[in-house]
Short mmCIF file of C-alpha atoms in Angstrom, two decimals:
data_model
loop_
_atom_site.label_atom_id
_atom_site.label_comp_id
_atom_site.label_asym_id
_atom_site.label_seq_id
_atom_site.Cartn_x
_atom_site.Cartn_y
_atom_site.Cartn_z
CA MET O 1 70.17 -14.97 6.37
CA GLN O 2 69.46 -14.86 2.58
CA SER O 3 70.13 -12.17 0.07
CA GLN O 4 69.06 -8.50 0.58
CA GLY O 5 66.47 -9.11 -2.13
CA LYS O 6 64.77 -11.97 -0.50
CA LYS O 7 64.93 -10.07 2.78
CA LEU O 8 63.18 -7.22 1.31
CA LEU O 9 60.35 -9.36 -0.34
CA ALA O 10 59.94 -11.31 3.06
CA VAL O 11 59.63 -7.85 5.03
CA SER O 12 57.19 -6.25 2.34
CA MET O 13 55.10 -9.36 2.54
CA ILE O 14 55.12 -9.54 6.37
CA PHE O 15 54.18 -5.84 6.61
CA ALA O 16 51.45 -6.05 3.94
CA VAL O 17 49.79 -8.98 5.33
CA ALA O 18 50.03 -7.67 8.94
CA LEU O 19 48.49 -4.18 7.75
CA VAL O 20 45.72 -5.73 5.43
CA TYR O 21 44.61 -8.05 8.26
CA ARG O 22 44.56 -5.03 10.66
CA LEU O 23 42.63 -3.02 8.17
CA ILE O 24 40.04 -5.58 7.70
CA TYR O 25 39.39 -5.88 11.42
CA ILE O 26 39.21 -2.21 11.69
CA HIS O 27 36.46 -2.24 8.82
CA GLN O 28 34.51 -4.69 10.64
CA PHE O 29 34.96 -3.26 14.20
CA SER O 30 33.85 0.21 12.97
CA GLN O 31 30.36 -0.99 12.21
CA TYR O 32 29.78 -0.97 16.04
CA PRO O 33 29.48 2.01 18.40
CA ILE O 34 32.12 0.83 20.78
CA PHE O 35 34.56 1.31 18.16
CA SER O 36 34.91 4.85 19.15
CA SER O 37 32.58 4.70 22.36
CA LEU O 38 35.44 4.39 25.00
CA ASP O 39 35.14 2.90 28.60
CA ILE O 40 37.31 2.07 31.58
CA ASP O 41 41.20 2.37 30.86
CA GLN O 42 40.36 3.45 27.09
CA GLU O 43 38.28 6.39 28.32
CA TYR O 44 40.94 7.31 31.10
CA TYR O 45 43.71 7.65 28.51
CA HIS O 46 41.49 9.48 26.23
CA PHE O 47 40.53 12.17 28.42
CA TRP O 48 44.23 12.54 30.02
CA ALA O 49 45.46 12.94 26.33
CA LYS O 50 42.67 15.55 25.59
CA ARG O 51 44.07 17.51 28.59
CA ILE O 52 47.70 17.30 27.53
CA ALA O 53 46.50 18.28 24.00
CA ALA O 54 44.91 21.33 25.55
CA GLY O 55 48.01 22.30 27.24
CA ASP O 56 48.12 20.65 30.52
CA LEU O 57 51.77 19.41 29.80
CA MET O 58 52.25 18.54 33.70
CA SER O 59 49.34 16.57 33.85
CA GLY O 60 47.80 17.53 37.14
CA THR O 61 49.77 18.27 40.51
CA GLU O 62 50.20 14.89 41.86
CA VAL O 63 52.41 11.75 41.06
CA PHE O 64 51.05 9.60 38.16
CA GLU O 65 48.81 6.94 38.88
CA MET O 66 49.00 5.35 35.67
CA THR O 67 51.79 4.93 33.27
CA PRO O 68 52.22 8.15 31.13
CA LEU O 69 53.98 7.63 28.05
CA TYR O 70 50.81 6.40 26.00
CA ALA O 71 49.02 9.35 27.25
CA TYR O 72 51.57 11.85 26.06
CA MET O 73 51.90 10.00 22.49
CA LEU O 74 48.15 10.07 22.15
CA GLY O 75 47.98 13.73 23.28
CA PHE O 76 50.54 14.53 20.56
CA PHE O 77 48.45 12.74 18.03
CA TYR O 78 45.29 14.66 19.09
CA LYS O 79 47.28 17.95 19.04
CA PHE O 80 48.99 17.65 15.43
CA ILE O 81 47.37 14.73 13.73
CA SER O 82 43.82 13.85 14.38
CA THR O 83 41.44 13.21 17.18
CA ASP O 84 39.75 10.89 15.07
CA ILE O 85 39.53 7.31 16.55
CA PHE O 86 39.45 5.57 12.98
CA THR O 87 42.62 7.40 12.04
CA LEU O 88 44.25 6.76 15.41
CA LYS O 89 43.48 3.09 15.18
CA VAL O 90 44.72 2.95 11.51
CA ALA O 91 48.00 4.74 12.71
CA GLN O 92 48.30 2.11 15.83
CA SER O 93 47.74 -0.71 13.10
CA VAL O 94 50.68 0.69 11.31
CA ALA O 95 52.90 0.58 14.15
CA GLY O 96 51.62 -2.97 14.96
CA SER O 97 52.70 -4.12 11.52
CA ILE O 98 56.10 -2.58 11.87
CA SER O 99 56.37 -4.84 15.21
CA ALA O 100 55.76 -7.71 13.09
CA VAL O 101 58.73 -6.74 10.59
CA MET O 102 60.92 -6.23 13.99
CA ILE O 103 60.07 -9.77 14.98
CA PHE O 104 61.08 -11.02 11.81
CA PHE O 105 64.46 -9.19 12.16
CA LEU O 106 64.92 -10.33 15.77
CA ALA O 107 64.21 -14.03 14.85
CA GLY O 108 66.92 -13.77 12.11
CA ARG O 109 69.44 -12.10 14.60
CA VAL O 110 68.83 -14.88 17.24
CA PHE O 111 68.60 -18.11 15.36
CA LYS O 112 70.65 -17.20 11.95
CA SER O 113 67.84 -18.58 9.96
CA PHE O 114 65.83 -17.01 7.15
CA ALA O 115 63.13 -19.53 7.52
CA ILE O 116 62.60 -19.06 11.27
CA ALA O 117 62.59 -15.21 10.84
CA VAL O 118 59.82 -15.65 8.05
CA VAL O 119 57.73 -17.80 10.26
CA ALA O 120 58.05 -15.70 13.13
CA GLY O 121 57.24 -12.62 11.27
CA GLY O 122 54.25 -14.15 9.63
CA MET O 123 52.89 -15.35 13.08
CA ALA O 124 53.15 -12.01 14.40
CA ALA O 125 51.29 -10.37 11.15
CA MET O 126 48.31 -13.02 11.82
CA TYR O 127 48.46 -13.18 15.72
CA ALA O 128 44.84 -12.36 16.40
CA PRO O 129 45.41 -10.65 20.16
CA PHE O 130 47.82 -8.38 18.60
CA VAL O 131 45.30 -7.04 15.92
CA HIS O 132 42.75 -6.95 18.95
CA TYR O 133 45.03 -4.83 21.27
CA ASP O 134 46.43 -2.65 18.27
CA ASN O 135 42.82 -1.50 17.77
CA MET O 136 42.35 -0.34 21.32
CA VAL O 137 42.73 3.14 22.76
CA MET O 138 45.32 1.41 25.01
CA LYS O 139 49.03 1.19 25.54
CA SER O 140 49.37 -2.68 24.85
CA PHE O 141 50.55 -2.27 21.19
CA LEU O 142 53.50 -0.07 22.40
CA THR O 143 54.67 -2.94 24.82
CA VAL O 144 55.38 -5.52 21.70
CA PHE O 145 57.37 -2.82 19.78
CA PHE O 146 59.50 -1.59 22.84
CA SER O 147 60.12 -5.39 24.13
CA VAL O 148 61.14 -6.35 20.72
CA ALA O 149 63.48 -3.15 20.26
CA SER O 150 65.15 -3.88 23.41
CA LEU O 151 66.15 -7.38 22.37
CA ILE O 152 67.10 -6.34 18.97
CA PHE O 153 69.56 -3.81 20.67
CA LEU O 154 70.99 -6.46 23.05
CA TYR O 155 71.75 -8.96 20.52
CA ARG O 156 73.26 -6.52 17.99
CA GLY O 157 75.09 -4.97 20.97
CA GLU O 158 76.52 -8.73 21.50
CA GLU O 159 77.50 -9.21 18.06
CA ARG O 160 79.21 -5.58 17.64
CA GLY O 161 80.56 -5.16 21.04
CA SER O 162 78.66 -1.76 20.85
CA LEU O 163 78.08 0.15 23.99
CA LEU O 164 75.72 2.53 22.19
CA ASP O 165 73.37 -0.62 21.65
CA ALA O 166 73.36 -1.20 25.40
CA LEU O 167 72.54 2.70 25.87
CA PHE O 168 69.56 1.91 23.38
CA ALA O 169 68.38 -1.23 24.87
CA GLY O 170 68.21 0.53 28.18
CA ALA O 171 66.14 3.25 26.75
CA SER O 172 63.78 0.76 25.01
CA ILE O 173 63.27 -0.93 28.49
CA GLY O 174 62.68 2.45 30.00
CA LEU O 175 60.05 3.21 27.49
CA LEU O 176 58.57 -0.22 27.91
CA ALA O 177 58.52 0.33 31.65
CA LEU O 178 56.55 3.55 31.03
CA VAL O 179 53.77 1.58 29.41
CA ARG O 180 53.95 -1.56 31.44
CA GLU O 181 55.22 -0.80 34.96
CA ASN O 182 56.09 -4.31 35.80
CA ALA O 183 58.57 -4.48 32.84
CA ILE O 184 61.12 -2.73 35.23
CA LEU O 185 62.31 -5.84 36.69
CA LEU O 186 63.95 -6.76 33.37
CA ILE O 187 66.46 -4.38 34.18
CA ALA O 188 67.84 -7.02 36.85
CA GLY O 189 67.47 -9.68 34.18
CA VAL O 190 69.51 -7.88 31.57
CA VAL O 191 72.23 -7.14 34.00
CA ILE O 192 72.33 -10.69 35.11
CA TRP O 193 72.57 -11.49 31.43
CA PHE O 194 75.55 -9.19 30.92
CA ILE O 195 77.52 -10.62 33.84
CA PHE O 196 76.96 -14.41 32.52
CA ARG O 197 77.73 -13.52 29.12
CA PHE O 198 80.70 -11.13 29.05
CA PRO O 199 84.08 -10.95 30.99
CA ALA O 200 83.71 -8.82 34.20
CA ARG O 201 85.21 -5.72 32.68
CA GLU O 202 82.97 -5.58 29.71
CA ALA O 203 79.93 -6.66 31.71
CA ALA O 204 80.43 -3.64 34.08
CA LYS O 205 80.78 -1.12 31.10
CA SER O 206 77.66 -2.54 29.36
CA SER O 207 75.56 -2.77 32.45
CA GLY O 208 76.52 0.84 33.43
CA VAL O 209 75.67 2.16 29.90
CA PHE O 210 72.55 0.06 29.82
CA LEU O 211 71.37 1.57 33.30
CA ALA O 212 72.26 4.96 31.93
CA GLY O 213 69.77 4.54 29.19
CA PHE O 214 67.28 3.32 31.32
CA PHE O 215 67.44 6.35 33.77
CA LEU O 216 67.94 8.78 30.80
CA VAL O 217 64.40 7.86 29.55
CA MET O 218 62.79 7.54 33.20
CA SER O 219 64.34 10.76 34.67
CA PRO O 220 61.79 13.24 33.14
CA VAL O 221 59.06 11.36 34.78
CA ALA O 222 60.82 11.23 38.09
CA ILE O 223 61.56 14.74 37.82
CA ARG O 224 58.04 15.78 37.06
CA ASN O 225 56.77 13.64 40.06
CA TYR O 226 59.04 15.41 42.36
CA VAL O 227 58.10 18.98 41.10
CA VAL O 228 54.57 18.32 41.42
CA SER O 229 54.33 16.53 44.71
CA GLY O 230 57.94 16.52 46.24
CA ASP O 231 57.92 12.98 46.29
CA ILE O 232 60.59 10.76 44.90
CA VAL O 233 58.63 8.54 42.38
CA LEU O 234 60.50 6.93 39.43
CA ASN O 235 57.39 6.12 37.40
CA THR O 236 54.04 5.84 39.26
CA ALA O 237 52.41 5.43 42.42
CA GLY O 238 49.96 2.93 41.65
CA GLY O 239 52.40 -0.21 41.95
CA GLY O 240 51.48 -1.02 45.41
CA GLU O 241 47.85 -1.17 44.85
CA VAL O 242 48.31 -3.60 42.07
CA PHE O 243 50.78 -5.82 44.05
CA TYR O 244 48.09 -5.91 46.77
CA ILE O 245 45.25 -6.91 44.44
CA GLY O 246 47.63 -9.80 43.40
CA ASN O 247 48.47 -10.61 47.19
CA ASN O 248 45.76 -10.37 49.70
CA PRO O 249 43.51 -12.84 51.70
CA GLU O 250 40.78 -12.76 48.82
CA ALA O 251 43.23 -12.99 46.03
CA ASP O 252 42.82 -15.71 43.41
CA GLY O 253 45.39 -14.63 40.76
CA THR O 254 42.84 -12.58 38.61
CA TYR O 255 41.71 -9.01 39.17
CA LYS O 256 39.54 -9.25 42.12
CA ALA O 257 38.73 -5.84 43.58
CA PRO O 258 38.76 -5.73 47.30
CA PRO O 259 35.50 -4.97 48.74
CA PHE O 260 36.01 -1.21 49.62
CA LEU O 261 36.44 -0.55 45.80
CA LYS O 262 32.80 0.62 44.77
CA THR O 263 33.33 1.96 41.19
CA LEU O 264 35.95 -0.23 39.57
CA HIS O 265 36.89 2.61 37.33
CA PRO O 266 40.29 4.15 36.81
CA PHE O 267 39.02 7.51 37.19
CA LYS O 268 38.12 6.73 40.81
CA GLU O 269 39.55 3.48 41.74
CA HIS O 270 42.95 4.88 42.86
CA GLU O 271 41.37 7.51 45.09
CA GLU O 272 39.24 4.76 46.65
CA PHE O 273 42.59 2.79 47.41
CA ARG O 274 43.88 5.99 49.16
CA SER O 275 40.56 6.93 50.94
CA GLU O 276 40.79 3.42 52.35
CA ALA O 277 44.44 3.58 53.50
CA GLN O 278 43.86 6.89 55.02
CA ARG O 279 40.84 5.40 56.91
CA LEU O 280 43.12 2.40 58.16
CA THR O 281 46.17 4.59 59.05
CA GLY O 282 43.99 7.50 60.43
CA ARG O 283 46.02 10.20 58.45
CA VAL O 284 46.16 11.89 55.16
CA LEU O 285 48.37 10.13 52.74
CA THR O 286 49.91 11.27 49.52
CA ARG O 287 49.61 9.07 46.34
CA LYS O 288 53.02 7.65 46.97
CA GLU O 289 52.30 7.03 50.61
CA SER O 290 49.06 5.28 49.91
CA SER O 291 51.00 3.11 47.39
CA ASP O 292 53.70 2.35 49.99
CA PHE O 293 50.89 1.26 52.54
CA TRP O 294 49.33 -1.24 50.20
CA PHE O 295 52.71 -2.66 49.00
CA GLY O 296 53.39 -3.28 52.73
CA GLN O 297 49.81 -4.78 53.13
CA GLY O 298 50.79 -7.11 50.27
CA LEU O 299 54.01 -7.99 51.77
CA ASP O 300 52.61 -8.62 55.43
CA PHE O 301 50.08 -11.09 53.61
CA ILE O 302 53.10 -12.96 52.10
CA LYS O 303 54.86 -13.15 55.26
CA ALA O 304 52.00 -14.38 57.17
CA ASN O 305 50.60 -16.71 54.47
CA PRO O 306 53.51 -18.44 52.73
CA GLY O 307 51.15 -21.45 51.69
CA GLN O 308 48.70 -19.34 50.22
CA PHE O 309 51.09 -17.20 48.47
CA THR O 310 52.58 -20.37 47.07
CA TRP O 311 49.32 -21.48 45.87
CA LEU O 312 48.61 -17.80 44.18
CA VAL O 313 52.00 -18.22 42.39
CA TYR O 314 51.07 -21.60 41.12
CA ARG O 315 47.73 -20.31 39.94
CA LYS O 316 49.23 -17.13 38.17
CA PHE O 317 51.87 -19.36 36.54
CA VAL O 318 48.97 -21.61 34.92
CA MET O 319 47.17 -18.75 33.74
CA PHE O 320 50.12 -17.24 32.09
CA TRP O 321 50.36 -20.33 29.93
CA ASN O 322 46.88 -21.02 29.43
CA PHE O 323 45.16 -20.12 26.25
CA TYR O 324 42.53 -17.87 27.62
CA GLU O 325 42.86 -14.36 26.84
CA ARG O 326 41.47 -13.13 30.30
CA PRO O 327 39.67 -9.67 29.64
CA ASP O 328 39.67 -6.30 31.20
CA ASN O 329 38.66 -3.29 28.91
CA LEU O 330 37.45 -5.13 25.56
CA ASN O 331 36.54 -9.02 25.60
CA PHE O 332 38.74 -10.79 22.62
CA TYR O 333 36.03 -13.48 22.55
CA PHE O 334 33.22 -10.97 22.31
CA MET O 335 35.21 -9.17 19.69
CA LYS O 336 35.26 -12.60 17.70
CA THR O 337 31.45 -12.64 17.40
CA LEU O 338 31.44 -9.05 15.88
CA ALA O 339 34.62 -9.11 13.71
CA SER O 340 34.91 -12.56 11.92
CA SER O 341 38.49 -11.76 10.78
CA LEU O 342 39.62 -12.46 14.43
CA ASN O 343 38.41 -16.05 13.76
CA TYR O 344 41.28 -16.50 11.22
CA GLY O 345 44.35 -15.54 13.16
CA ILE O 346 46.64 -17.52 15.25
CA THR O 347 45.87 -17.58 19.06
CA TYR O 348 47.86 -18.09 22.34
CA GLY O 349 46.30 -21.72 22.30
CA VAL O 350 48.37 -22.57 19.29
CA LEU O 351 51.22 -20.49 19.92
CA ALA O 352 51.98 -21.27 23.34
CA PRO O 353 52.39 -25.12 23.02
CA LEU O 354 54.77 -24.61 20.05
CA GLY O 355 56.64 -21.91 22.02
CA ILE O 356 57.30 -24.39 25.08
CA LEU O 357 58.36 -27.05 22.82
CA GLY O 358 60.70 -24.77 20.94
CA ILE O 359 62.28 -23.91 24.36
CA PHE O 360 63.22 -27.58 24.92
CA LEU O 361 64.34 -28.09 21.35
CA SER O 362 66.74 -25.34 21.33
CA LEU O 363 68.33 -26.10 24.65
CA ARG O 364 71.51 -27.54 23.08
CA ASP O 365 72.10 -23.80 22.14
CA TRP O 366 71.25 -22.54 25.62
CA ARG O 367 74.12 -20.26 26.02
CA LYS O 368 73.37 -18.58 22.59
CA ASN O 369 69.53 -18.33 23.79
CA SER O 370 70.39 -17.14 27.04
CA LEU O 371 69.03 -13.63 26.74
CA LEU O 372 65.62 -15.16 25.61
CA TYR O 373 65.44 -17.52 28.57
CA ILE O 374 66.57 -14.80 31.19
CA PHE O 375 64.07 -12.24 29.48
CA LEU O 376 61.07 -14.66 29.83
CA LEU O 377 61.74 -15.85 33.15
CA THR O 378 62.47 -12.20 34.55
CA TYR O 379 59.27 -10.92 32.78
CA LEU O 380 57.29 -13.91 34.08
CA ALA O 381 58.57 -13.44 37.63
CA SER O 382 57.01 -9.84 37.46
CA MET O 383 53.69 -11.34 36.42
CA LEU O 384 53.65 -13.70 39.31
CA LEU O 385 53.93 -10.65 41.78
CA VAL O 386 50.79 -9.09 40.43
CA PHE O 387 47.61 -10.55 39.08
CA ASN O 388 46.80 -11.81 35.33
CA PHE O 389 45.20 -10.05 32.55
CA ALA O 390 45.90 -11.34 29.13
CA ARG O 391 47.31 -7.80 28.07
CA PHE O 392 49.86 -8.02 30.58
CA ARG O 393 51.65 -10.91 28.94
CA ILE O 394 51.66 -9.48 25.48
CA PRO O 395 55.11 -7.89 25.84
CA ILE O 396 56.68 -11.35 26.23
CA VAL O 397 54.67 -13.22 23.37
CA PRO O 398 57.10 -12.15 20.77
CA VAL O 399 59.76 -14.27 22.74
CA ILE O 400 57.32 -17.12 22.68
CA MET O 401 56.68 -16.60 19.25
CA LEU O 402 60.25 -16.77 18.44
CA TRP O 403 60.35 -20.51 19.76
CA ALA O 404 56.90 -21.37 18.03
CA ALA O 405 58.70 -20.50 14.75
CA PHE O 406 61.94 -22.52 15.84
CA SER O 407 59.46 -25.69 16.48
CA LEU O 408 57.99 -25.17 13.21
CA VAL O 409 60.94 -24.98 11.11
CA TRP O 410 62.65 -27.95 13.18
CA PHE O 411 59.60 -30.28 12.14
CA TYR O 412 60.36 -29.30 8.69
CA HIS O 413 63.91 -30.11 8.66
CA LYS O 414 63.45 -33.47 10.36
CA ALA O 415 60.57 -34.41 8.29
CA ALA O 416 62.90 -33.66 5.26
CA VAL O 417 65.62 -35.83 6.27
CA ARG O 418 62.72 -38.55 7.20
CA ASP O 419 63.87 -38.73 11.06
CA TRP O 420 60.26 -39.94 11.93
CA LYS O 421 61.17 -41.11 15.27
CA LYS O 422 62.07 -37.46 16.46
CA VAL O 423 59.12 -36.11 14.68
CA GLY O 424 56.71 -38.64 16.35
CA ALA O 425 58.00 -38.01 19.66
CA ALA O 426 57.85 -34.10 19.32
CA ILE O 427 54.33 -34.67 18.09
CA GLY O 428 53.45 -36.59 21.17
CA VAL O 429 54.95 -33.85 23.46
CA LEU O 430 53.23 -31.13 21.52
CA ALA O 431 49.97 -32.81 21.90
CA LEU O 432 50.22 -32.96 25.55
CA LEU O 433 51.27 -29.41 25.51
CA PHE O 434 48.24 -28.54 23.63
CA ILE O 435 45.84 -30.23 25.86
CA GLY O 436 47.57 -28.74 29.03
CA VAL O 437 47.36 -25.08 27.42
CA ASN O 438 44.12 -25.32 26.34
CA CYS O 439 42.41 -26.71 29.37
CA ARG O 440 39.51 -24.74 30.60
CA PHE O 441 41.31 -23.78 33.86
CA ASP O 442 38.80 -22.63 36.57
CA GLY O 443 36.06 -23.96 34.08
CA VAL O 444 36.43 -20.68 31.95
CA ARG O 445 33.63 -20.28 29.20
CA PRO O 446 35.20 -17.74 26.80
CA TYR O 447 32.03 -17.26 24.85
CA THR O 448 30.02 -16.51 27.77
CA ASP O 449 32.15 -15.26 30.76
CA PHE O 450 32.21 -11.51 31.00
CA PHE O 451 29.90 -11.05 27.95
CA ASP O 452 27.34 -9.31 30.10
CA THR O 453 29.92 -6.39 30.58
CA GLU O 454 30.26 -6.14 26.74
CA TYR O 455 26.65 -6.21 26.05
CA HIS O 456 26.09 -3.41 28.52
CA LYS O 457 28.73 -1.33 26.85
CA MET O 458 27.00 -1.98 23.39
CA GLY O 459 23.43 -1.17 25.00
CA LYS O 460 24.92 1.92 26.36
CA ALA O 461 26.56 3.15 23.25
CA TYR O 462 23.50 2.47 21.18
CA LEU O 463 21.21 4.16 23.79
CA GLN O 464 23.34 7.30 23.55
CA LEU O 465 22.82 7.22 19.69
CA ASP O 466 19.04 6.56 20.07
CA ARG O 467 19.38 3.42 18.25
CA LEU O 468 16.79 1.94 20.66
CA LYS O 469 16.15 -1.51 18.88
CA GLU O 470 19.79 -2.27 18.97
CA ALA O 471 20.06 -0.98 22.65
CA ARG O 472 16.97 -3.33 23.88
CA GLU O 473 18.60 -6.35 21.82
CA ASN O 474 21.78 -5.90 23.77
CA TYR O 475 20.39 -5.39 27.13
CA GLU O 476 18.43 -8.67 26.60
CA ALA O 477 21.41 -10.45 25.50
CA LEU O 478 23.14 -9.08 28.80
CA ILE O 479 20.18 -10.76 31.20
CA ARG O 480 20.26 -13.87 29.06
CA VAL O 481 24.07 -14.37 29.88
CA ASN O 482 23.74 -13.12 33.47
CA PRO O 483 20.36 -12.49 34.83
CA SER O 484 21.82 -11.21 38.28
CA ASN O 485 23.58 -8.24 36.26
CA VAL O 486 21.24 -5.33 37.01
CA PHE O 487 22.50 -3.26 34.44
CA GLY O 488 20.38 -5.28 31.85
CA TYR O 489 17.26 -4.18 33.85
CA ALA O 490 18.31 -0.70 34.29
CA GLY O 491 19.20 -0.38 30.59
CA LEU O 492 15.66 -1.83 29.32
CA ALA O 493 14.27 0.66 31.59
CA ARG O 494 15.95 3.68 30.15
CA VAL O 495 14.93 2.03 26.52
CA ALA O 496 11.30 1.77 27.51
CA MET O 497 11.37 5.42 29.01
CA LYS O 498 12.71 6.83 25.72
CA GLU O 499 9.79 4.99 24.07
CA ASN O 500 7.29 6.41 26.55
CA ARG O 501 6.47 3.19 27.76
CA ASN O 502 6.97 3.82 31.32
CA GLU O 503 4.86 0.92 32.83
CA ASP O 504 7.23 -1.43 31.27
CA ALA O 505 10.10 0.56 32.64
CA VAL O 506 8.66 0.24 36.08
CA ALA O 507 8.45 -3.57 35.52
CA GLU O 508 12.10 -3.81 34.55
CA LEU O 509 13.21 -1.93 37.26
CA GLU O 510 11.26 -3.94 39.85
CA LYS O 511 12.98 -7.17 38.45
CA GLY O 512 16.35 -5.53 38.83
CA LEU O 513 15.31 -4.54 42.67
CA GLY O 514 14.37 -8.36 42.92
CA VAL O 515 18.02 -9.18 42.35
CA GLU O 516 19.52 -5.89 44.17
CA PRO O 517 17.19 -4.54 46.69
CA GLN O 518 19.44 -2.12 47.79
CA ASN O 519 20.48 -0.49 44.65
CA ALA O 520 20.23 3.26 45.00
CA GLY O 521 20.48 3.81 41.38
CA LEU O 522 17.54 1.63 40.55
CA TYR O 523 15.49 3.60 42.67
CA MET O 524 16.44 6.84 41.22
CA LEU O 525 15.32 5.27 37.74
CA LEU O 526 12.22 4.03 39.28
CA ALA O 527 11.47 7.52 40.69
CA THR O 528 11.93 8.87 37.12
CA ALA O 529 9.45 6.18 35.81
CA TYR O 530 6.98 6.94 38.25
CA ASN O 531 7.01 10.85 37.64
CA ASN O 532 6.75 10.14 33.72
CA LEU O 533 3.52 8.41 34.96
CA GLY O 534 2.22 11.11 36.92
CA GLN O 535 2.47 9.29 39.96
CA THR O 536 4.07 11.74 42.36
CA GLU O 537 3.98 10.09 45.45
CA LYS O 538 5.32 6.85 44.38
CA ALA O 539 8.16 8.96 42.82
CA GLN O 540 8.85 10.46 45.90
CA GLY O 541 8.98 7.51 47.89
CA ALA O 542 11.22 5.74 45.47
CA LEU O 543 13.58 9.01 45.53
CA ASN O 544 13.58 8.95 49.42
CA VAL O 545 14.87 5.33 49.33
CA ALA O 546 17.60 6.16 46.77
CA PHE O 547 18.63 9.04 49.00
CA ARG O 548 18.71 7.00 52.04
CA LEU O 549 20.54 4.12 50.34
CA GLY O 550 23.04 6.53 48.64
CA GLN O 551 24.08 8.00 52.10
CA GLY O 552 24.31 4.67 53.48
CA GLY O 553 26.83 3.59 50.50
#
């Protein structure tokens, strides 16, 4: 590494570029109502944090169903700093910028190269998906911070022979597991690395201290879960459900909800899983018992269908390396249409080919880099056991980023000595990797797939603000991208009723019922529209159908 002056300049530049990029995105994003109109997991964590801030420190009387660390950090922020979403996102962007600086330090420690460190830090500063996730009321930005922190402590501990660093590394992975539950598998990977890298006595001591740090962080959650429920649960009771979604007869490697889930919202989803488990077992179940049941169902599927399970693992592996940022709470590609700054950042489609190439280019130092290999393989294995969302791979992106930076610096050095044969061969491999990573797996259409969901969120948010023109435009756009999504017709009907155009509302609802004739919600809206028109008999008839369908559902 270089002098302290150059290092300080690099750190300052990386932090400044990262923060300015994020603030530009915040400015653009804040022009739209979905900036602060929260939905799905964002809404779940927002209300959970508000309960904590209001004094509910135990967070209910049952085992946690979702990882709790972000909710408590958010509750602290709401209580002592601000409940303003803009302020929160600025704070998270500062944290994301610090993570970019940490990636600079990690790269320098791993490769002993100032150039690689600067490139890796610069990539982190300008990585568009990091910017996207930093500005959601979600836990994803924390996963980058804690995964990088754990690696820094492990490498520093290796250099210094420090057990204190092993303790901090264990604590960091514990914190990571409290925001990304599948990361708990990294514990096994790190212990394997200790055994591989150190003499037996030293490996045993380091592993013991590392595990002590992990369980020290996890113990308050486990104690809380036991106190409120009597069940021994280390983290959450949602793991079995997630495992089952990834391993069942209808699974395809993505989030594909089982047919018994009706709401697809975290406020009710876990309880619907428990209700179905209770129906199948014929007895009342706790959250832990329900999770255990679904984990068992997933295992039974794997045992009975090894071929299909292998096919699922293959699909998940391909999706892990594919460019597509598979959405769940907020669509990355939709946000690129709203906030142009995202179009100027680095994306996974560029990063992954460079990272894969870097893995192979650095193989001659495989012993030195063994921790990165084990970290990647262990985390990848944890993802292959569940299902794919783009935010699930975010914790491991910094490792891929290190290898991508290695590749770029390798190209520079080889070009500097005019080793064109190696440069040409590497470019050929990189081109093949680029094609493979950026293929449209499953025929995905990034700029139309799932856009109907985002237009619905926008329409709903504008409707709540009585900005009816914008609401109508978004509901019309929803129907254009997906005419079979009845939320578009319902939304247009709501807009029409607010504008006292009840005949138009009836027409839109009839279109929706042509798509979903058994939709009770559409009949409820139809009853309201008829009532507004003074057609009480038709209103009562629509209401009767709505109640009948509602009871049937």
